[in-house]
Amino acid sequence: MTRADRSRATAYLSLAALTAVVLLPLRQNARPAAERRDGFPLSYFPMFSARRSSTGTVVHLVGRDAEGRESVLHHRHAGTGGLNQVRRQIRRRVRDGGAQLLAEAVAASVAASTSAAERALSEVAVVTSVCDYDRFFAGDTTPLRRRTHATAPVPTRAGAR
């Protein structure tokens, strides 16, 4: 066997092995749904096929104006980084008993905001909301349940309001 033949055989074997690994999860289709199993790295992609809860729970920040109207505050008031990173930080601080300190820090951040809508807020709250996914994505963002962990007044600036 020449060197070129060995190289070609190695390439064909590698291609066959790679094809087998990619197609291996398809054998799950032959099993009854209850017997299908997922496993890394040969995933059956349960993120697309698994049953999901119809509700979701999120810890977040809410601002209220003097009339009681609410708006969801931007995550930048609670920390730096991306949304998911800050969201986890908020949840951890609430879990560890730091909701009041978080509310006060967010209130100070809102007071320093250049946004007219945020400057009109009189109070911030750290809350946990449970929402129905179908209703939420249809436009009804009213939570099914809400728990307020802490509130803090937004400090007024001298000469403001």
mmCIF file of C-alpha atoms in Angstrom:
data_model
loop_
_atom_site.group_PDB
_atom_site.id
_atom_site.type_symbol
_atom_site.label_atom_id
_atom_site.label_comp_id
_atom_site.label_asym_id
_atom_site.label_seq_id
_atom_site.Cartn_x
_atom_site.Cartn_y
_atom_site.Cartn_z
ATOM 1 C CA MET A 1 0.000 0.000 0.000
ATOM 2 C CA THR A 2 1.465 3.323 -1.037
ATOM 3 C CA ARG A 3 1.612 6.390 1.115
ATOM 4 C CA ALA A 4 -1.107 8.056 -1.004
ATOM 5 C CA ASP A 5 -3.349 4.997 -0.536
ATOM 6 C CA ARG A 6 -2.852 5.105 3.260
ATOM 7 C CA SER A 7 -3.623 8.815 3.301
ATOM 8 C CA ARG A 8 -6.769 8.288 1.221
ATOM 9 C CA ALA A 9 -7.889 5.371 3.451
ATOM 10 C CA THR A 10 -7.351 7.488 6.571
ATOM 11 C CA ALA A 11 -9.426 10.294 5.065
ATOM 12 C CA TYR A 12 -12.272 7.911 4.168
ATOM 13 C CA LEU A 13 -12.231 6.300 7.624
ATOM 14 C CA SER A 14 -12.238 9.715 9.286
ATOM 15 C CA LEU A 15 -15.150 10.838 7.119
ATOM 16 C CA ALA A 16 -17.088 7.648 7.890
ATOM 17 C CA ALA A 17 -16.477 8.042 11.638
ATOM 18 C CA LEU A 18 -17.535 11.699 11.600
ATOM 19 C CA THR A 19 -20.679 10.874 9.616
ATOM 20 C CA ALA A 20 -21.557 8.110 12.092
ATOM 21 C CA VAL A 21 -21.110 10.438 15.069
ATOM 22 C CA VAL A 22 -23.297 13.124 13.473
ATOM 23 C CA LEU A 23 -26.043 10.663 12.511
ATOM 24 C CA LEU A 24 -25.975 8.619 15.738
ATOM 25 C CA PRO A 25 -28.630 10.729 17.532
ATOM 26 C CA LEU A 26 -31.114 9.862 14.755
ATOM 27 C CA ARG A 27 -31.435 6.353 16.196
ATOM 28 C CA GLN A 28 -33.400 7.965 19.031
ATOM 29 C CA ASN A 29 -36.249 8.548 16.556
ATOM 30 C CA ALA A 30 -36.871 4.792 16.425
ATOM 31 C CA ARG A 31 -37.433 4.615 20.184
ATOM 32 C CA PRO A 32 -40.758 5.358 21.896
ATOM 33 C CA ALA A 33 -40.846 8.937 23.227
ATOM 34 C CA ALA A 34 -40.618 7.783 26.852
ATOM 35 C CA GLU A 35 -37.389 5.881 26.147
ATOM 36 C CA ARG A 36 -35.547 8.608 24.263
ATOM 37 C CA ARG A 37 -32.441 9.739 26.092
ATOM 38 C CA ASP A 38 -30.254 12.766 25.780
ATOM 39 C CA GLY A 39 -26.560 12.864 26.471
ATOM 40 C CA PHE A 40 -23.691 15.189 25.781
ATOM 41 C CA PRO A 41 -22.075 15.348 23.260
ATOM 42 C CA LEU A 42 -24.603 13.358 21.236
ATOM 43 C CA SER A 43 -27.603 15.436 22.187
ATOM 44 C CA TYR A 44 -31.118 14.691 21.057
ATOM 45 C CA PHE A 45 -31.765 18.460 21.288
ATOM 46 C CA PRO A 46 -34.221 18.478 24.221
ATOM 47 C CA MET A 47 -34.069 22.269 24.359
ATOM 48 C CA PHE A 48 -36.373 22.204 21.348
ATOM 49 C CA SER A 49 -38.490 19.164 22.181
ATOM 50 C CA ALA A 50 -38.765 18.968 25.989
ATOM 51 C CA ARG A 51 -41.923 20.044 27.780
ATOM 52 C CA ARG A 52 -41.595 23.493 29.283
ATOM 53 C CA SER A 53 -43.450 25.183 32.089
ATOM 54 C CA SER A 54 -46.109 27.649 30.981
ATOM 55 C CA THR A 55 -44.798 30.217 33.468
ATOM 56 C CA GLY A 56 -41.482 31.888 34.157
ATOM 57 C CA THR A 57 -40.099 33.539 37.285
ATOM 58 C CA VAL A 58 -37.746 36.506 37.163
ATOM 59 C CA VAL A 59 -36.263 38.805 39.806
ATOM 60 C CA HIS A 60 -36.091 42.338 38.420
ATOM 61 C CA LEU A 61 -36.223 46.071 39.120
ATOM 62 C CA VAL A 62 -39.337 48.223 38.887
ATOM 63 C CA GLY A 63 -39.645 52.003 39.095
ATOM 64 C CA ARG A 64 -42.807 53.796 40.239
ATOM 65 C CA ASP A 65 -43.785 57.405 39.718
ATOM 66 C CA ALA A 66 -45.817 59.540 42.134
ATOM 67 C CA GLU A 67 -49.096 58.284 40.608
ATOM 68 C CA GLY A 68 -48.088 54.634 41.071
ATOM 69 C CA ARG A 69 -47.419 53.884 37.399
ATOM 70 C CA GLU A 70 -44.731 51.244 37.012
ATOM 71 C CA SER A 71 -41.954 50.730 34.519
ATOM 72 C CA VAL A 72 -39.286 48.052 34.341
ATOM 73 C CA LEU A 73 -35.866 49.557 34.978
ATOM 74 C CA HIS A 74 -32.830 48.912 32.811
ATOM 75 C CA HIS A 75 -30.379 46.400 34.254
ATOM 76 C CA ARG A 76 -27.512 48.938 34.080
ATOM 77 C CA HIS A 77 -28.802 50.437 37.348
ATOM 78 C CA ALA A 78 -27.958 47.202 39.188
ATOM 79 C CA GLY A 79 -24.543 46.406 37.753
ATOM 80 C CA THR A 80 -22.217 46.274 34.814
ATOM 81 C CA GLY A 81 -22.197 43.552 32.220
ATOM 82 C CA GLY A 82 -24.799 41.937 30.050
ATOM 83 C CA LEU A 83 -28.442 41.387 30.913
ATOM 84 C CA ASN A 84 -28.096 37.739 31.932
ATOM 85 C CA GLN A 85 -25.022 38.424 34.057
ATOM 86 C CA VAL A 86 -26.713 41.285 35.935
ATOM 87 C CA ARG A 87 -29.954 39.312 36.238
ATOM 88 C CA ARG A 88 -28.049 36.520 38.010
ATOM 89 C CA GLN A 89 -26.355 39.081 40.277
ATOM 90 C CA ILE A 90 -29.751 40.555 41.225
ATOM 91 C CA ARG A 91 -31.182 37.115 41.977
ATOM 92 C CA ARG A 92 -28.124 36.196 44.082
ATOM 93 C CA ARG A 93 -28.275 39.451 46.081
ATOM 94 C CA VAL A 94 -31.965 38.904 46.840
ATOM 95 C CA ARG A 95 -31.309 35.281 47.834
ATOM 96 C CA ASP A 96 -28.461 36.382 50.130
ATOM 97 C CA GLY A 97 -30.568 39.051 51.871
ATOM 98 C CA GLY A 98 -29.207 42.106 50.063
ATOM 99 C CA ALA A 99 -32.431 43.298 48.423
ATOM 100 C CA GLN A 100 -32.696 46.498 50.477
ATOM 101 C CA LEU A 101 -29.113 47.557 49.756
ATOM 102 C CA LEU A 102 -29.695 46.789 46.084
ATOM 103 C CA ALA A 103 -32.893 48.880 46.036
ATOM 104 C CA GLU A 104 -31.066 51.823 47.622
ATOM 105 C CA ALA A 105 -28.170 51.591 45.143
ATOM 106 C CA VAL A 106 -30.584 51.394 42.211
ATOM 107 C CA ALA A 107 -32.542 54.388 43.565
ATOM 108 C CA ALA A 108 -29.317 56.415 43.690
ATOM 109 C CA SER A 109 -28.494 55.372 40.124
ATOM 110 C CA VAL A 110 -31.974 56.364 38.929
ATOM 111 C CA ALA A 111 -31.617 59.749 40.662
ATOM 112 C CA ALA A 112 -28.407 60.380 38.707
ATOM 113 C CA SER A 113 -30.007 59.379 35.392
ATOM 114 C CA THR A 114 -30.233 61.831 32.518
ATOM 115 C CA SER A 115 -33.481 60.227 31.322
ATOM 116 C CA ALA A 116 -36.527 62.407 31.987
ATOM 117 C CA ALA A 117 -38.707 59.305 32.399
ATOM 118 C CA GLU A 118 -36.363 57.890 35.031
ATOM 119 C CA ARG A 119 -36.003 61.232 36.821
ATOM 120 C CA ALA A 120 -39.809 61.250 37.208
ATOM 121 C CA LEU A 121 -39.692 58.059 39.292
ATOM 122 C CA SER A 122 -40.212 58.418 43.027
ATOM 123 C CA GLU A 123 -39.530 54.845 44.139
ATOM 124 C CA VAL A 124 -37.750 51.704 43.001
ATOM 125 C CA ALA A 125 -38.555 48.147 43.996
ATOM 126 C CA VAL A 126 -36.788 44.812 43.755
ATOM 127 C CA VAL A 127 -39.469 42.263 42.869
ATOM 128 C CA THR A 128 -39.962 38.669 41.796
ATOM 129 C CA SER A 129 -42.605 38.278 39.097
ATOM 130 C CA VAL A 130 -44.199 35.089 37.805
ATOM 131 C CA CYS A 131 -45.506 35.537 34.255
ATOM 132 C CA ASP A 132 -47.480 33.351 31.877
ATOM 133 C CA TYR A 133 -45.387 32.985 28.712
ATOM 134 C CA ASP A 134 -48.316 32.874 26.288
ATOM 135 C CA ARG A 135 -49.944 35.991 27.740
ATOM 136 C CA PHE A 136 -46.619 37.807 28.105
ATOM 137 C CA PHE A 137 -45.568 37.306 24.487
ATOM 138 C CA ALA A 138 -49.082 38.180 23.306
ATOM 139 C CA GLY A 139 -48.589 41.618 24.896
ATOM 140 C CA ASP A 140 -50.102 41.213 28.385
ATOM 141 C CA THR A 141 -47.068 41.733 30.621
ATOM 142 C CA THR A 142 -49.106 41.736 33.845
ATOM 143 C CA PRO A 143 -47.535 39.156 36.175
ATOM 144 C CA LEU A 144 -49.610 36.312 37.615
ATOM 145 C CA ARG A 145 -47.926 36.897 40.984
ATOM 146 C CA ARG A 146 -45.446 39.398 42.296
ATOM 147 C CA ARG A 147 -43.451 39.536 45.490
ATOM 148 C CA THR A 148 -41.771 42.769 46.550
ATOM 149 C CA HIS A 149 -38.449 42.138 48.303
ATOM 150 C CA ALA A 150 -37.474 45.757 48.966
ATOM 151 C CA THR A 151 -38.341 49.330 48.043
ATOM 152 C CA ALA A 152 -36.366 52.555 48.253
ATOM 153 C CA PRO A 153 -37.308 56.169 47.542
ATOM 154 C CA VAL A 154 -35.450 57.854 44.710
ATOM 155 C CA PRO A 155 -33.404 60.681 46.249
ATOM 156 C CA THR A 156 -34.362 64.090 44.907
ATOM 157 C CA ARG A 157 -31.751 66.384 43.492
ATOM 158 C CA ALA A 158 -31.486 69.913 44.854
ATOM 159 C CA GLY A 159 -33.889 72.078 42.874
ATOM 160 C CA ALA A 160 -35.437 69.081 41.128
ATOM 161 C CA ARG A 161 -39.105 68.105 41.049
#
